[in-house]
Short mmCIF file of C-alpha atoms in Angstrom, two decimals:
data_model
loop_
_atom_site.label_atom_id
_atom_site.label_comp_id
_atom_site.label_asym_id
_atom_site.label_seq_id
_atom_site.Cartn_x
_atom_site.Cartn_y
_atom_site.Cartn_z
CA LYS A 1 2.25 9.17 19.86
CA ALA A 2 0.64 5.91 18.75
CA GLY A 3 2.83 3.58 16.72
CA VAL A 4 2.21 1.97 13.37
CA THR A 5 -0.81 -0.31 13.50
CA GLN A 6 -1.65 -3.17 11.20
CA THR A 7 -4.86 -5.13 10.84
CA PRO A 8 -5.58 -7.92 10.99
CA ARG A 9 -2.69 -9.44 12.94
CA TYR A 10 -3.38 -12.98 11.78
CA LEU A 11 -5.18 -14.27 8.73
CA ILE A 12 -5.81 -17.66 7.17
CA LYS A 13 -6.91 -17.85 3.55
CA THR A 14 -7.16 -20.57 0.93
CA ARG A 15 -5.45 -20.69 -2.45
CA GLY A 16 -7.14 -18.61 -5.08
CA GLN A 17 -8.71 -16.16 -2.64
CA GLN A 18 -7.71 -12.54 -2.34
CA VAL A 19 -6.73 -10.63 0.78
CA THR A 20 -6.50 -7.00 1.86
CA LEU A 21 -4.20 -5.87 4.65
CA SER A 22 -4.35 -2.49 6.31
CA CYS A 23 -1.71 -0.20 7.80
CA SER A 24 -2.16 3.01 9.74
CA PRO A 25 1.06 5.02 9.97
CA ILE A 26 2.26 7.16 12.82
CA SER A 27 0.35 10.42 12.90
CA GLY A 28 2.05 12.94 10.63
CA HIS A 29 3.96 10.35 8.62
CA ARG A 30 3.18 10.46 4.93
CA SER A 31 5.35 7.60 3.70
CA VAL A 32 4.26 3.99 4.07
CA SER A 33 6.30 1.00 2.94
CA TRP A 34 5.30 -2.64 2.76
CA TYR A 35 7.61 -5.64 3.19
CA GLN A 36 7.20 -9.39 2.96
CA GLN A 37 9.15 -11.68 5.28
CA THR A 38 9.47 -15.41 4.64
CA PRO A 39 11.87 -17.94 6.18
CA GLY A 40 13.49 -18.60 2.81
CA GLN A 41 13.82 -15.11 1.37
CA GLY A 42 14.00 -12.99 4.50
CA LEU A 43 12.67 -9.45 4.32
CA GLN A 44 11.87 -8.11 0.87
CA PHE A 45 10.58 -4.71 -0.18
CA LEU A 46 7.13 -4.68 -1.76
CA PHE A 47 6.30 -1.02 -2.37
CA GLU A 48 6.34 2.46 -0.90
CA TYR A 49 3.67 5.12 -1.02
CA PHE A 50 3.99 8.81 -0.34
CA SER A 51 1.08 11.23 -0.48
CA GLU A 52 -1.15 8.66 -2.18
CA THR A 53 1.41 7.95 -4.94
CA GLN A 54 3.41 4.77 -5.35
CA ARG A 55 7.05 5.87 -5.33
CA ASN A 56 8.77 2.52 -5.57
CA LYS A 57 7.93 -1.06 -6.27
CA GLY A 58 9.87 -4.23 -5.54
CA ASN A 59 10.16 -7.32 -7.70
CA PHE A 60 6.79 -8.89 -7.02
CA PRO A 61 4.14 -10.04 -9.50
CA GLY A 62 1.16 -7.90 -10.36
CA ARG A 63 -1.00 -9.92 -7.95
CA PHE A 64 0.47 -7.70 -5.26
CA SER A 65 -0.92 -4.19 -5.26
CA GLY A 66 -1.42 -1.37 -2.86
CA ARG A 67 -2.83 2.07 -2.36
CA GLN A 68 -2.66 4.95 0.05
CA PHE A 69 -5.49 7.16 1.16
CA SER A 70 -5.54 10.88 1.82
CA ASN A 71 -5.16 10.26 5.56
CA SER A 72 -1.94 8.28 4.79
CA ARG A 73 -3.49 4.96 5.74
CA SER A 74 -2.45 2.27 3.32
CA GLU A 75 -3.78 -1.05 2.13
CA MET A 76 -2.13 -3.83 0.24
CA ASN A 77 -3.97 -6.46 -1.71
CA VAL A 78 -2.90 -9.87 -2.89
CA SER A 79 -5.12 -11.55 -5.44
CA THR A 80 -5.26 -15.21 -6.44
CA LEU A 81 -3.33 -16.31 -3.37
CA GLU A 82 -0.66 -18.97 -3.67
CA LEU A 83 0.83 -21.14 -0.95
CA GLY A 84 4.10 -19.21 -1.31
CA ASP A 85 2.37 -16.00 -0.28
CA SER A 86 2.30 -17.26 3.30
CA ALA A 87 4.45 -14.76 5.11
CA LEU A 88 4.66 -11.98 7.63
CA TYR A 89 3.68 -8.72 5.96
CA LEU A 90 5.20 -5.68 7.60
CA CYS A 91 4.34 -2.06 7.16
CA ALA A 92 6.62 0.81 8.09
CA SER A 93 6.08 4.54 8.12
CA ARG A 94 8.45 7.48 8.04
CA GLY A 95 8.19 11.21 7.93
CA GLY A 96 9.55 12.39 4.63
CA TRP A 97 10.24 11.30 1.11
CA GLY A 98 13.61 11.77 -0.49
CA SER A 99 15.65 12.16 2.63
CA PRO A 100 17.59 9.14 3.84
CA ASN A 101 17.61 10.47 7.34
CA TYR A 102 14.01 9.85 8.22
CA GLU A 103 13.88 6.76 10.38
CA GLN A 104 11.38 4.02 9.63
CA TYR A 105 9.00 2.76 12.26
CA PHE A 106 7.66 -0.75 11.81
CA GLY A 107 4.26 -2.12 12.63
CA PRO A 108 3.73 -5.49 14.32
CA GLY A 109 2.96 -7.22 11.04
CA THR A 110 0.16 -9.35 9.66
CA ARG A 111 0.87 -13.06 9.57
CA LEU A 112 -0.85 -14.52 6.51
CA THR A 113 -1.22 -18.28 6.12
CA VAL A 114 -2.43 -19.64 2.80
CA THR A 115 -3.73 -23.21 2.84
CA LYS B 1 26.23 -12.66 -4.03
CA ASN B 2 23.88 -10.86 -1.64
CA GLU B 3 24.28 -7.11 -1.57
CA VAL B 4 24.05 -7.14 2.23
CA GLU B 5 25.91 -9.88 4.09
CA GLN B 6 25.67 -10.44 7.82
CA SER B 7 27.87 -12.55 10.05
CA PRO B 8 27.52 -14.68 11.95
CA GLN B 9 24.19 -16.19 10.90
CA ASN B 10 23.69 -17.66 14.36
CA LEU B 11 25.32 -16.80 17.64
CA THR B 12 24.92 -18.35 21.08
CA ALA B 13 26.65 -16.72 24.03
CA GLN B 14 26.56 -16.64 27.81
CA GLU B 15 24.90 -13.83 29.70
CA GLY B 16 27.34 -10.99 30.23
CA GLU B 17 29.41 -11.59 27.12
CA PHE B 18 30.28 -8.82 24.67
CA ILE B 19 28.52 -9.46 21.37
CA THR B 20 29.51 -8.27 17.89
CA ILE B 21 27.41 -8.69 14.77
CA ASN B 22 28.83 -7.62 11.44
CA CYS B 23 27.27 -6.29 8.26
CA SER B 24 29.02 -5.80 4.93
CA TYR B 25 27.40 -4.30 1.87
CA SER B 26 28.42 -3.81 -1.72
CA VAL B 27 26.49 -0.72 -2.84
CA GLY B 28 26.88 2.96 -2.10
CA ILE B 29 24.41 3.86 0.58
CA SER B 30 22.73 6.87 2.06
CA ALA B 31 21.86 5.17 5.36
CA LEU B 32 22.17 1.87 7.20
CA HIS B 33 19.65 0.50 9.69
CA TRP B 34 19.99 -2.04 12.46
CA LEU B 35 16.70 -3.71 13.32
CA GLN B 36 15.74 -6.12 16.10
CA GLN B 37 13.07 -8.75 15.64
CA HIS B 38 11.82 -10.77 18.59
CA PRO B 39 9.98 -14.09 18.26
CA GLY B 40 6.44 -13.24 17.21
CA GLY B 41 7.63 -10.93 14.49
CA GLY B 42 7.56 -7.33 15.70
CA ILE B 43 10.48 -5.29 14.39
CA VAL B 44 12.09 -2.44 16.26
CA SER B 45 14.45 -0.01 14.61
CA LEU B 46 17.57 0.19 16.82
CA PHE B 47 19.79 2.56 14.89
CA MET B 48 19.96 4.49 11.66
CA LEU B 49 23.51 5.44 10.65
CA SER B 50 25.09 7.36 7.85
CA SER B 51 28.49 7.82 9.47
CA GLY B 52 30.45 7.26 12.67
CA LYS B 53 29.01 5.69 15.75
CA LYS B 54 25.81 5.70 17.81
CA LYS B 55 25.16 4.41 21.32
CA HIS B 56 21.92 3.62 23.05
CA GLY B 57 22.17 1.97 26.44
CA ARG B 58 24.13 -1.26 26.04
CA LEU B 59 23.95 -1.13 22.25
CA ILE B 60 26.60 0.48 20.06
CA ALA B 61 26.54 0.71 16.27
CA THR B 62 29.44 1.76 14.09
CA ILE B 63 29.80 2.26 10.39
CA ASN B 64 32.79 2.64 8.08
CA ILE B 65 31.54 4.06 4.81
CA GLN B 66 34.86 3.60 2.98
CA GLU B 67 35.03 -0.09 3.91
CA LYS B 68 31.26 -0.60 3.45
CA HIS B 69 30.99 -2.24 6.84
CA SER B 70 28.98 -1.80 9.99
CA SER B 71 29.03 -3.53 13.37
CA LEU B 72 26.46 -3.82 16.12
CA HIS B 73 27.85 -4.41 19.59
CA ILE B 74 25.98 -5.45 22.71
CA THR B 75 27.76 -5.00 26.04
CA ALA B 76 26.86 -7.05 29.13
CA SER B 77 24.47 -9.21 27.09
CA HIS B 78 21.27 -10.45 28.71
CA PRO B 79 18.81 -13.23 27.79
CA ARG B 80 16.26 -10.57 26.80
CA ASP B 81 18.67 -9.54 24.02
CA SER B 82 17.90 -12.87 22.33
CA ALA B 83 16.40 -11.93 18.97
CA VAL B 84 17.18 -11.71 15.28
CA TYR B 85 19.23 -8.66 14.37
CA ILE B 86 18.83 -7.41 10.82
CA CYS B 87 21.03 -5.01 8.89
CA ALA B 88 19.35 -2.99 6.13
CA VAL B 89 20.79 -0.44 3.74
CA ARG B 90 19.21 2.31 1.74
CA PRO B 91 21.15 2.51 -1.56
CA ARG B 92 22.15 5.93 -2.73
CA ASN B 93 21.30 5.40 -6.37
CA ARG B 94 18.35 3.09 -6.53
CA ASP B 95 15.25 5.11 -5.87
CA ASP B 96 15.37 4.49 -2.18
CA LYS B 97 14.59 0.75 -2.16
CA ILE B 98 15.85 -0.65 1.11
CA ILE B 99 17.84 -3.93 0.99
CA PHE B 100 17.89 -6.29 3.95
CA GLY B 101 20.46 -8.75 5.20
CA LYS B 102 19.33 -12.26 6.14
CA GLY B 103 19.67 -11.52 9.83
CA THR B 104 21.73 -12.84 12.74
CA ARG B 105 19.94 -15.03 15.25
CA LEU B 106 21.30 -14.29 18.72
CA HIS B 107 20.64 -16.52 21.71
CA ILE B 108 21.92 -15.45 25.13
CA LEU B 109 22.03 -18.21 27.73
CA PRO B 110 21.35 -17.34 31.36
#
């Protein structure tokens, strides 16, 4: 079974631009979560989607948004990029919503650098 | 105060040593995860626990729900175990938003 894939793996953008990151979950997984990792804040939850619906959202400004498609693939978008958005963005998928016992599988991440 | 605290923050040990990393949390949880992150960023889920103990190869994870504490042990440590180990909890009453510890950076010397 193929793992979680994320594209692109590396990205350099300038302040003010917008960016879209993509995540393909493990086949059969319907839940996709997004996380931001920075040296200062560590890993932080961005949002989780299940069956094309956003189920949870972390404490991030509205510049961060996401969506999920009918095939469970997910995208996240960051508009009006700031230097502080430079981070590793990780996507994780799991099988079911509502049960704590479904293990999460992480993708390799997209490293975004904002200059 | 962070809801998930890990100790130590950094750990350097000799190859072969027994390693213990601790995680304490302050909220009621439905599950606790131990994650491993190697340089370059990729994260691997090592264990998911809701009670008791799990073992996988040289790795052992334990959890005490009453004391809100979990430990990750590595027996016969090896330089390839060098990584950041992250504890994460899924709170029982907060709409399933996972909370991460800051991580423990482990360096095993050959």
